[in-house]
Short mmCIF file of C-alpha atoms in Angstrom, two decimals:
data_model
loop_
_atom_site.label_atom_id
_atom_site.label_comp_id
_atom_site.label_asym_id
_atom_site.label_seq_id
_atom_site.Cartn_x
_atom_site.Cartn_y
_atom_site.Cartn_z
CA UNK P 1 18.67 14.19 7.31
CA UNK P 2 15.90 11.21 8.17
CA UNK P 3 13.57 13.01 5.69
CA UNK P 4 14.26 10.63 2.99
CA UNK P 5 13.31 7.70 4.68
CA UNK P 6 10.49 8.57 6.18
CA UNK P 7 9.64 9.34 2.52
CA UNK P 8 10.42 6.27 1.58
CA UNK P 9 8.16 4.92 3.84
CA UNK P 10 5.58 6.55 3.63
CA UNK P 11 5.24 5.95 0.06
CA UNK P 12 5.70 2.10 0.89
CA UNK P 13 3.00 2.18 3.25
CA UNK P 14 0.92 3.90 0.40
CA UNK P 15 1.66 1.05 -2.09
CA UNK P 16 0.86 -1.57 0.59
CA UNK P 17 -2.74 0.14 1.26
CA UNK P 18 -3.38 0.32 -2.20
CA UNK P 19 -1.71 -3.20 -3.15
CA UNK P 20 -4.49 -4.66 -0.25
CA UNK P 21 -7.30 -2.69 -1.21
CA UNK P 22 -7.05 -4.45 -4.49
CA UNK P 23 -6.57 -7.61 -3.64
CA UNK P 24 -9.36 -7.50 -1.23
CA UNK P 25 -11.63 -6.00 -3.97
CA UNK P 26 -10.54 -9.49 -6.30
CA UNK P 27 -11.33 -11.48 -3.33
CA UNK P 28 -14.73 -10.30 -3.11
CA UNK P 29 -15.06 -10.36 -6.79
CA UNK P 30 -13.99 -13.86 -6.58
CA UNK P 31 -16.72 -14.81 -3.76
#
């Protein structure tokens, strides 16, 4: 019980780092 969620977001916070990481990337590219 509670591991599933913390699963959940953890792999939410994983998406987000790697959703900003790439958009930072295309703003530099876009510099």
């Amino acid at each position: 019980m509670g591991f599933l969620p913390l699963l959940k977001k953890v792999i939410l916070w994983e998406n987000y780092k790697i959703y900003g990481e790439y958009k930072i990337k295309q703003f530099r590219l876009a510099i």
